[in-house]
Short mmCIF file of C-alpha atoms and ligand atoms in Angstrom, two decimals:
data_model
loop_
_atom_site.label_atom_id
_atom_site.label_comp_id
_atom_site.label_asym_id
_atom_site.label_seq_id
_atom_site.Cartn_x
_atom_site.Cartn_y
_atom_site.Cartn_z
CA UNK A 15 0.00 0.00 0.00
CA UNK A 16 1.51 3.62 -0.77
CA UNK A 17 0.03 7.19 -0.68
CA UNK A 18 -0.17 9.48 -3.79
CA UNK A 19 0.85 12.86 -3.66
CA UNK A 20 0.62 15.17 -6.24
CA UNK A 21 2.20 18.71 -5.56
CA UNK A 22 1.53 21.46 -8.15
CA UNK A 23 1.20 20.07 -11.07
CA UNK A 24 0.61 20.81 -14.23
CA UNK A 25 0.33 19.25 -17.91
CA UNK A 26 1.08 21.02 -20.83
CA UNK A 27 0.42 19.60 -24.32
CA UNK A 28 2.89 21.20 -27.24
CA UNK A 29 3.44 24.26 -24.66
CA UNK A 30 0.25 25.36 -25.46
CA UNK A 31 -2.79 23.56 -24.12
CA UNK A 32 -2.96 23.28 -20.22
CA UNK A 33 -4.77 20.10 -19.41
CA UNK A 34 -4.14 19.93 -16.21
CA UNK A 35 -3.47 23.30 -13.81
CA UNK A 36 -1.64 23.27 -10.38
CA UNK A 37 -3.22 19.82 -9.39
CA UNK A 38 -3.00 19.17 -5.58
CA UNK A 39 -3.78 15.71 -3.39
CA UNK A 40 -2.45 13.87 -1.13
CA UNK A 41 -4.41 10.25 -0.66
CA UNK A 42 -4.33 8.24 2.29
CA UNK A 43 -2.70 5.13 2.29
CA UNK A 44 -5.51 2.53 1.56
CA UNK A 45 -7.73 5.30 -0.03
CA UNK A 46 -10.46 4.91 -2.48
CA UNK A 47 -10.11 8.50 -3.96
CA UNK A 48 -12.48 9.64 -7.32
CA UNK A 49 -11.85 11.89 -9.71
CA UNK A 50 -14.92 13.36 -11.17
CA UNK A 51 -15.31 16.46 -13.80
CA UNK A 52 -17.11 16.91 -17.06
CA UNK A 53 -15.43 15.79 -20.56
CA UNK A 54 -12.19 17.36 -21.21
CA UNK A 55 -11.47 18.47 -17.69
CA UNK A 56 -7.91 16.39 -17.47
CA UNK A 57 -9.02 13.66 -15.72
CA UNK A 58 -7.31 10.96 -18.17
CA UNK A 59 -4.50 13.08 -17.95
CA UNK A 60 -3.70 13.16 -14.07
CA UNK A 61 -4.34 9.99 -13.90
CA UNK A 62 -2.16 9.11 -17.04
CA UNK A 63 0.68 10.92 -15.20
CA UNK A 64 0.44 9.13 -11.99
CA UNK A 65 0.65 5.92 -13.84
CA UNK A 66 3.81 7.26 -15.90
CA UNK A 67 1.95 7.07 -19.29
CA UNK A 68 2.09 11.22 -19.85
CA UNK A 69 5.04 13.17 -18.35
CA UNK A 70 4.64 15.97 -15.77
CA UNK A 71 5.33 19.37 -17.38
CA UNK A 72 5.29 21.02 -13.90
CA UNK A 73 5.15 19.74 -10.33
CA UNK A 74 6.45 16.63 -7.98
CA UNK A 75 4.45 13.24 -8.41
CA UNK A 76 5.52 10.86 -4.69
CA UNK A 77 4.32 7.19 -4.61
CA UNK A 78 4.54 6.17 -0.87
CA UNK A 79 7.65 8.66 -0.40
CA UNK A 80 9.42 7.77 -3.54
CA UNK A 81 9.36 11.15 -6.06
CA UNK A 82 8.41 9.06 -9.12
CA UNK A 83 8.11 11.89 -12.04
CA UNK A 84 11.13 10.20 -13.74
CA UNK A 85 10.22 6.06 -12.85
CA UNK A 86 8.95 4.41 -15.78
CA UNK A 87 5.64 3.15 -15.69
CA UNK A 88 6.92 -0.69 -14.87
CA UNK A 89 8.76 0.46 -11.50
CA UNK A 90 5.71 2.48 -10.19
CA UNK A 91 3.94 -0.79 -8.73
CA UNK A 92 0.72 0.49 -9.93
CA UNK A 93 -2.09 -1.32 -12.45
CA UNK A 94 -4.43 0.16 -14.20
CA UNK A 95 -7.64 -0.55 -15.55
CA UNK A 96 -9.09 1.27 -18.68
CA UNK A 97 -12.42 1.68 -20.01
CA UNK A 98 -11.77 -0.69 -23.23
CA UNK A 99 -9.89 -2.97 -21.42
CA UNK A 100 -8.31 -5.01 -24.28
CA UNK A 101 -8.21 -8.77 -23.45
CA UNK A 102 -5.85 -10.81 -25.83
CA UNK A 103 -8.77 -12.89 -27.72
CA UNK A 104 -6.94 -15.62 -28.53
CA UNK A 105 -5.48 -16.32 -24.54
CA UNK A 106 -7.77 -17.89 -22.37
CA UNK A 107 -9.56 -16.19 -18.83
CA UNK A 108 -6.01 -17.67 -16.97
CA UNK A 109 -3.43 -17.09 -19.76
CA UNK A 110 -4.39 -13.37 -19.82
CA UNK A 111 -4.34 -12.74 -16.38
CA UNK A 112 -0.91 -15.07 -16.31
CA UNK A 113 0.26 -12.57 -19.21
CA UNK A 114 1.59 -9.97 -17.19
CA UNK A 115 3.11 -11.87 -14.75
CA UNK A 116 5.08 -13.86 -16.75
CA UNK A 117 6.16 -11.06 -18.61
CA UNK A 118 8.11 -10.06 -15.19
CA UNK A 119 9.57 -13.58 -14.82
CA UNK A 120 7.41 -14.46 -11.69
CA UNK A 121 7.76 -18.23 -11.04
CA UNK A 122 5.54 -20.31 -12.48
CA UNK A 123 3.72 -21.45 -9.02
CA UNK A 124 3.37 -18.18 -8.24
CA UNK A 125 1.39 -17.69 -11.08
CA UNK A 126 -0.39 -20.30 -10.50
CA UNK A 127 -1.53 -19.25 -7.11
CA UNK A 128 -1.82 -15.55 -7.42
CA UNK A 129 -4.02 -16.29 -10.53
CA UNK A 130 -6.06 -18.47 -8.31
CA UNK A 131 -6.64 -16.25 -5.42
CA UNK A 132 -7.76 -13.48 -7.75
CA UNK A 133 -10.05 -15.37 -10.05
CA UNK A 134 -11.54 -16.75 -6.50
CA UNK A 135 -11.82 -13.26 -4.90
CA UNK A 136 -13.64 -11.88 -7.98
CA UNK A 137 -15.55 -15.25 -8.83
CA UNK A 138 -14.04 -16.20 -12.39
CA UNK A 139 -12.96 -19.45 -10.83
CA UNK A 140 -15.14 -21.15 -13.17
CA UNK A 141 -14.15 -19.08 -16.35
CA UNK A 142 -10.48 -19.45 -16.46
CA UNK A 143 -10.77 -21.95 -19.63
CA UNK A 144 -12.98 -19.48 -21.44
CA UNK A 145 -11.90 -17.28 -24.30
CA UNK A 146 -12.92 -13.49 -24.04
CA UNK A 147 -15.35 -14.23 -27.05
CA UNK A 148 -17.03 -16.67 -24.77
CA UNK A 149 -17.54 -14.03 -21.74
CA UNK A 150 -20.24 -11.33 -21.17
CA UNK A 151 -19.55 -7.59 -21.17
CA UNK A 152 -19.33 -7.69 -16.99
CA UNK A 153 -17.24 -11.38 -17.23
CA UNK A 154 -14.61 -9.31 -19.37
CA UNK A 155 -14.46 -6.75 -17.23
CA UNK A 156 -13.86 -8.43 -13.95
CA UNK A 157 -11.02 -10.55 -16.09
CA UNK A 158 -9.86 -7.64 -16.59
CA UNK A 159 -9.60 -6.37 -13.04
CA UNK A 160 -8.30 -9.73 -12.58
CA UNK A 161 -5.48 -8.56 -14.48
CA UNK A 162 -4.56 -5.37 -12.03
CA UNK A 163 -5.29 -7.81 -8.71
CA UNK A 164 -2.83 -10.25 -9.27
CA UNK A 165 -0.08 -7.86 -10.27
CA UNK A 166 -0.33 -7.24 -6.44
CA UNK A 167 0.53 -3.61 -6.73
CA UNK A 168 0.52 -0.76 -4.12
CA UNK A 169 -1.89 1.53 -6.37
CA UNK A 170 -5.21 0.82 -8.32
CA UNK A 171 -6.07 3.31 -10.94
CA UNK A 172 -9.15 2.84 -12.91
CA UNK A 173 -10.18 5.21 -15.74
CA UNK A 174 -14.01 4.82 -16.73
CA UNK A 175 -13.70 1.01 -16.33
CA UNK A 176 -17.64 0.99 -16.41
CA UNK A 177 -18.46 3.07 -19.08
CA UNK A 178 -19.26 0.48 -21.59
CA UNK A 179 -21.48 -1.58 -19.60
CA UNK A 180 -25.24 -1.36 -19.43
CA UNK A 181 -26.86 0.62 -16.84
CA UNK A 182 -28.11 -2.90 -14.41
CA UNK A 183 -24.28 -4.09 -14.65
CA UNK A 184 -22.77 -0.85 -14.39
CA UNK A 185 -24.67 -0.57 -10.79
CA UNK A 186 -23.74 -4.38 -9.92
CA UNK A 187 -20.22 -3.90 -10.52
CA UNK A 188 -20.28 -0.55 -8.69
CA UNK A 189 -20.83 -2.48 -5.80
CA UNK A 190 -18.36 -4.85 -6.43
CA UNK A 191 -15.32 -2.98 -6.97
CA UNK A 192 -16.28 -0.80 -3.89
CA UNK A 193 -16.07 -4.21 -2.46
CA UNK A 194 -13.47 -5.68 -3.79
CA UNK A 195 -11.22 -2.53 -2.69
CA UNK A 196 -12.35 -2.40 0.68
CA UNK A 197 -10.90 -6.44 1.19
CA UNK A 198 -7.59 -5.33 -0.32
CA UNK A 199 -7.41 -2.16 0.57
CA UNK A 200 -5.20 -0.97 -1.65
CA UNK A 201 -4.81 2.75 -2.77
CA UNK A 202 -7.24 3.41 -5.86
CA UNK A 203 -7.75 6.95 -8.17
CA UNK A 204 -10.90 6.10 -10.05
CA UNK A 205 -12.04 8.33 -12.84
CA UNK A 206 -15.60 8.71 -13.82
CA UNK A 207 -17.25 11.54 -15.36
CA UNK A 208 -20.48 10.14 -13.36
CA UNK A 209 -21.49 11.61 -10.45
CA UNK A 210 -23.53 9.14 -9.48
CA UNK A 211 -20.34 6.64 -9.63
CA UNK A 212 -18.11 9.22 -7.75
CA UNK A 213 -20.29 9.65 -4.91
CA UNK A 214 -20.86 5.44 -4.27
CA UNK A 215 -17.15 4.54 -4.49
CA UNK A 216 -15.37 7.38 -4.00
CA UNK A 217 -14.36 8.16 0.18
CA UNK A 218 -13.17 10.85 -1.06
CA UNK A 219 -13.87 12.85 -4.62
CA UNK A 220 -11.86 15.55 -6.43
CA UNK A 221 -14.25 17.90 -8.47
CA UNK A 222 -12.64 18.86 -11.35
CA UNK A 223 -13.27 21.40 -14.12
CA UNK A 224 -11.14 23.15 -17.28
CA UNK A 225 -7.52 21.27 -15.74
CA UNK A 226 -8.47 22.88 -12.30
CA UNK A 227 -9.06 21.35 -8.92
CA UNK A 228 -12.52 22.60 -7.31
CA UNK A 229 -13.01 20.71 -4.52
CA UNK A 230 -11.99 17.95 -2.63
CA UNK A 231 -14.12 16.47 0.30
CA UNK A 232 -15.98 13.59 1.25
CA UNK A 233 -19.46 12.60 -0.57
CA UNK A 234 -21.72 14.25 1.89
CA UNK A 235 -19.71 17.39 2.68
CA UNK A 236 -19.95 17.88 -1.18
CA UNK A 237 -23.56 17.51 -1.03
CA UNK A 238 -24.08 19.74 1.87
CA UNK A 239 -21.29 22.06 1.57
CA UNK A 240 -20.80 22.97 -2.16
CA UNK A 241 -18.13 25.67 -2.65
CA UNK A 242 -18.99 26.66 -6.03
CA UNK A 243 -22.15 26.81 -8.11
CA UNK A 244 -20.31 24.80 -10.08
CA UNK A 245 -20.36 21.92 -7.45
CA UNK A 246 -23.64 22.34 -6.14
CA UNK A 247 -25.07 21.74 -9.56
CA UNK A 248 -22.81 19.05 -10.66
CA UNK A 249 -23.32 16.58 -7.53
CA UNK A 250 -26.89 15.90 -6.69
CA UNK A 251 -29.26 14.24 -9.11
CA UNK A 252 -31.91 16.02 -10.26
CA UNK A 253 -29.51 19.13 -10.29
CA UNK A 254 -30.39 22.04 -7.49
CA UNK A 255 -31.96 24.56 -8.93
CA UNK A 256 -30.14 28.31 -8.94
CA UNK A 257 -32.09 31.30 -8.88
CA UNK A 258 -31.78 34.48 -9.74
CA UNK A 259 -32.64 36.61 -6.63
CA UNK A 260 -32.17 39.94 -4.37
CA UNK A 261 -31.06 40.02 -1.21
CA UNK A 262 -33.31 42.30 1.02
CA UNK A 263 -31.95 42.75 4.67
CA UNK A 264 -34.93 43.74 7.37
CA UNK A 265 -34.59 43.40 11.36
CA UNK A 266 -31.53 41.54 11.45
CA UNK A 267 -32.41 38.71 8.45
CA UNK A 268 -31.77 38.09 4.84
CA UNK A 269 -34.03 37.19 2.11
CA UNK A 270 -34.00 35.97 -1.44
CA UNK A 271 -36.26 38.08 -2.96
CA UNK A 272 -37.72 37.40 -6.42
CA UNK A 273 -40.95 37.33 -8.46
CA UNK A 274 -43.33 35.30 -6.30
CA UNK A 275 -41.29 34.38 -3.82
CA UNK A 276 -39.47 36.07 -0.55
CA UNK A 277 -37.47 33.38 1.30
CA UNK A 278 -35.68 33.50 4.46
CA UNK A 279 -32.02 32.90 4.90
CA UNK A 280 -31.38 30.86 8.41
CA UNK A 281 -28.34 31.22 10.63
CA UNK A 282 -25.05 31.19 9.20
CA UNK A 283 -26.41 31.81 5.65
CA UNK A 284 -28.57 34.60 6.47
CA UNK A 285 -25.72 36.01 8.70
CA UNK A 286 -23.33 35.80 5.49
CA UNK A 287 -25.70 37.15 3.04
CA UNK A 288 -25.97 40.54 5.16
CA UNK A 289 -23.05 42.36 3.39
CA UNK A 290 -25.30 41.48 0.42
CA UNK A 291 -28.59 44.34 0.67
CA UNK A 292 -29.98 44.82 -1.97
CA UNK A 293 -27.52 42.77 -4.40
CA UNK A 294 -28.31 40.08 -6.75
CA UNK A 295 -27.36 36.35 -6.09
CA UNK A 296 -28.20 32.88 -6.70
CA UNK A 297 -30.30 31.64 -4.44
CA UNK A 298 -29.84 27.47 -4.71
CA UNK A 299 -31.92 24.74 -3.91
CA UNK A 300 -32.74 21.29 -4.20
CA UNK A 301 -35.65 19.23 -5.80
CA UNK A 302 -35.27 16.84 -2.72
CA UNK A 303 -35.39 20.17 -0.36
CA UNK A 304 -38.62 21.64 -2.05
CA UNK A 305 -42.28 20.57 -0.85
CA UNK A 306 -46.03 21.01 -2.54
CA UNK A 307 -47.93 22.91 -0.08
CA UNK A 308 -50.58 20.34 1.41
CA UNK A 309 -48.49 17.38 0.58
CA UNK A 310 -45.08 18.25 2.51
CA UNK A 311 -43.99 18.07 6.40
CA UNK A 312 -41.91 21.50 5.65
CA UNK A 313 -43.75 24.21 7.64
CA UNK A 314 -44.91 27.16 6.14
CA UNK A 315 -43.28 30.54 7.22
CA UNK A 316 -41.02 32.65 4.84
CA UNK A 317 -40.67 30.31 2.77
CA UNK A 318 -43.29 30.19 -0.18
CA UNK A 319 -42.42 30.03 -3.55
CA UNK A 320 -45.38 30.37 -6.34
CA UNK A 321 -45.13 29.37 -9.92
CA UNK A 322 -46.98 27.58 -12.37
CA UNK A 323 -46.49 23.71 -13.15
CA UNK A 324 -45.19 23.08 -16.05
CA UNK A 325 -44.69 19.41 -16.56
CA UNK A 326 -45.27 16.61 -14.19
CA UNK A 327 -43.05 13.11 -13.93
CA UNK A 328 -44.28 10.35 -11.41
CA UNK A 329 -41.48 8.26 -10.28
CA UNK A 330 -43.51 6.23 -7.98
CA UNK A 331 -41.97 7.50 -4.34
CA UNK A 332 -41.69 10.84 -5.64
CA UNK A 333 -42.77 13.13 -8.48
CA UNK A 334 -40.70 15.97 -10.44
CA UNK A 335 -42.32 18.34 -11.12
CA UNK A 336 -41.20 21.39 -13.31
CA UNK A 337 -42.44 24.67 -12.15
CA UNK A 338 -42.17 28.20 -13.52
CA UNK A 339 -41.14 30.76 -11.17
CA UNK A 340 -41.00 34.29 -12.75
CA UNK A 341 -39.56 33.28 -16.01
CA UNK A 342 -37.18 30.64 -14.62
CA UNK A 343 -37.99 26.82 -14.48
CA UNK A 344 -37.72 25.31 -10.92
CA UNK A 345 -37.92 21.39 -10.36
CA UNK A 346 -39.23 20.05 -7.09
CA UNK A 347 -39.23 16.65 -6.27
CA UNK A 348 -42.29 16.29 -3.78
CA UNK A 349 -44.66 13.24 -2.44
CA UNK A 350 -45.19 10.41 -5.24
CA UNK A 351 -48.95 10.86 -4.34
CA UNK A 352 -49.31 14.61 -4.54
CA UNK A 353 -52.31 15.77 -6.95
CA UNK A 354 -50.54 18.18 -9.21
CA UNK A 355 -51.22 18.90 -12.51
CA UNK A 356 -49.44 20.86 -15.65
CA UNK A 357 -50.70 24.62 -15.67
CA UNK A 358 -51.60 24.27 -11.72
CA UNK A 359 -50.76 27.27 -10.12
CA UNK A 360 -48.35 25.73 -7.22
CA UNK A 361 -47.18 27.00 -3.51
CA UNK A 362 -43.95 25.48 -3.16
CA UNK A 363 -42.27 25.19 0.70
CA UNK A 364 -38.69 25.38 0.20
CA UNK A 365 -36.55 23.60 3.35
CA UNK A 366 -35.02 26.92 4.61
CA UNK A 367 -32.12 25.11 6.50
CA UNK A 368 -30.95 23.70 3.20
CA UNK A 369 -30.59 26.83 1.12
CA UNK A 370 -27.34 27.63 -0.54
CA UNK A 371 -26.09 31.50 -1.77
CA UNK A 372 -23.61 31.39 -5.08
CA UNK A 373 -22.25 34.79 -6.10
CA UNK A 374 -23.92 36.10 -9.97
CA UNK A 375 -20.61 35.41 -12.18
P1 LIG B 406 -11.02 13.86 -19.44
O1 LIG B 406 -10.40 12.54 -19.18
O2 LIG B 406 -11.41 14.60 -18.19
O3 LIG B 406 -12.18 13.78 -20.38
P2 LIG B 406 -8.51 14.51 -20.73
O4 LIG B 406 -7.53 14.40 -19.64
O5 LIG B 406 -8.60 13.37 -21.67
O6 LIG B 406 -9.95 14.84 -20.13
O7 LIG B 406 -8.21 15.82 -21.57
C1 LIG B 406 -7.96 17.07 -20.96
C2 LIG B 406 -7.63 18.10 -22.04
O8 LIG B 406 -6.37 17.81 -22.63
C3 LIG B 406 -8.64 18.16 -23.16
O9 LIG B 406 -8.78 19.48 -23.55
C4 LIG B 406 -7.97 17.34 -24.25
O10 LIG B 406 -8.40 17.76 -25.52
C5 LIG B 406 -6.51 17.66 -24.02
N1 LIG B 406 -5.62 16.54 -24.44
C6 LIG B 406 -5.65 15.27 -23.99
N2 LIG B 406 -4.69 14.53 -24.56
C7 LIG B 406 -4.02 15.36 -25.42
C8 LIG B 406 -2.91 15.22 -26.31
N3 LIG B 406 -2.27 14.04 -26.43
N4 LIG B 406 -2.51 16.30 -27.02
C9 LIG B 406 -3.14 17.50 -26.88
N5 LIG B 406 -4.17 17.70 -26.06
C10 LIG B 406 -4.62 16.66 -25.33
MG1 LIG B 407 -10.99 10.62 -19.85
#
């Protein structure tokens, strides 16, 4: 097991692209760490340099307390596992897992028994004759974390290993990797541009956006705690909603003030958004932290929102339901059973402890 530590760094493409800006972390040994960010946010490319596929342009790389920026890939005791995770089609289930292995010379009952144990631990046991062509989409994928286990190394990285599975396997193997890394608790980077995915494995997850580091924090303190609109719409499924409002100061509390709605900042909020009078700023909430009026346990007092409903989805537990609020649309994800209709005219409760502020850009 080893720590990662990345200190300032940066990647560069042809001196003029910057993929990846000033990129700070330090794991903790035994981690399961995420990496999360839309398309194009560098990603790949971090991870790509800690593996020793892409050089650093900028910065100190340290596996356990070795400075590695200059190690070739093959001394970094790290395996990776990719999204197409190309098996050798003509090797069987225990020849490509052997592959590497022998490849580095490791005696032959060694092999054997490391090849074992893995196959067990990730139940291929019965497989190992098979050819790839004779394996499912989620059998090829756990031969292919097969592959990184019984290289034994002190790092896991994974980059999208999941992406090409369908959504019912993508969730079972979800489970199983979180699994699979808690029994061997090795250190793992995992990069996914789900959020969904990052906030089930990761313990912790680094938000990441145009090269840049937003924030790095554990699952719930980036669902509670959002730094940056950015993050507050990017984690959390349906999105929060963000809008536009004035803040109006009277008798010692803030409000977001807006067209058919005046809601009341609590606490710490409401004492930050003071400085604010009478400036505009984005008001965020939650579909999960809005209530119909009538079908809701969120009392009523400052907190009313009116709009009209615009389109209604039952989920079963819940309904979504997309309201307009003075020319912006609002979803709320109230009670499954709630009798709302489109072109209602809706009171909304908003949860007034769960409000977020987000300075206009
Ligand atoms: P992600 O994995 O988050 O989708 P990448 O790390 O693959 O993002 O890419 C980050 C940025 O670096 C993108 O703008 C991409 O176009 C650019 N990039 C990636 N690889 C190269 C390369 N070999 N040459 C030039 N630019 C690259
Ligand atoms: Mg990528």
């Amino acid at each position: 097991m080893a720590k990662i530590r990345l200190e300032h760094v940066y990647k560069k493409y042809g001196g003029k692209v910057t993929a990846v800006k000033d990129f700070n972390l330090e794991t903790e040994d035994g981690e399961f760490v995420v990496f999360v960010g839309p398309s194009g946010c560098g990603k790949t490319t971090t991870l790509r340099m800690i593996a020793g596929l892409e050089d650093i342009t900028e910065g100190k790389l340290f596996i356990g307390d070795r400075l590695v920026n200059d190690v070739p890939p093959k001394d970094r005791d790290i395996a990776m596992v990719f999204q197409n995770y190309a098996l050798y089609p003509h090797m069987n289930v225990y020849e490509n897992m052997a592959f590497g292995l022998r490849l580095r010379r490791v005696p032959k009952d060694e092999i054997d028994r490391r090849v074992k144990e893995a196959a067990r631990i990730i139940k291929i046991d019965h497989l190992l004759q098979r050819k790839p062509r004779e394996l499912s989409g989620g059998q090829r994928q756990r031969v292919a974390m097969g592959r990184a286990i019984v290289r034994e190394p002190k790092v896991f990285l994974f980059d999208e290993p999941l992406s090409n599975l369908d959504a019912k396997l993508r969730v079972e193997m979800r489970a199983e990797i979180s699994k699979l890394q808690r029994r061997l608790g090795v250190t793992t980077v995992y990069v996914t541009h789900d959020q969904v995915e990052a906030m089930t494995l990761g313990q912790r997850i680094v938000v990441m956006k145009d090269g840049e580091v937003l924030q790095v924090d554990s699952p719930l303190n980036l669902y509670d705690f959002p730094e940056t609109k950015f993050v507050a719409g990017f984690i959390g499924s349906p999105s929060m909603n963000f809008i536009r409002s004035r803040v109006q100061t009277e008798g010692g509390s803030a409000y977001f003030v807006g067209e058919g709605f005046k809601v009341k900042a609590n606490g710490t909020l409401g004492a930050s958004l003071m400085p604010y009078n009478g400036k505009e700023v984005w008001m965020g909430i939650r579909p999960e932290h809005i209530g119909l009026k009538g079908w809701t346990s969120i009392p009523e007092s400052d907190n009313v929102v009116k709009g009209r409903v615009e389109i209604v989805e039952p989920l079963g537990a819940d309904t979504e339901v997309h309201v307009e609020v003075g020319g912006h649309m609002l979803t709320a994800k109230v009670d499954g059973h709630a009798m709302v209709l489109p072109s209602d005219t809706v009171e909304l409760l908003v949860d007034t402890s769960k409000l977020h502020a987000f300075e206009v850009d």
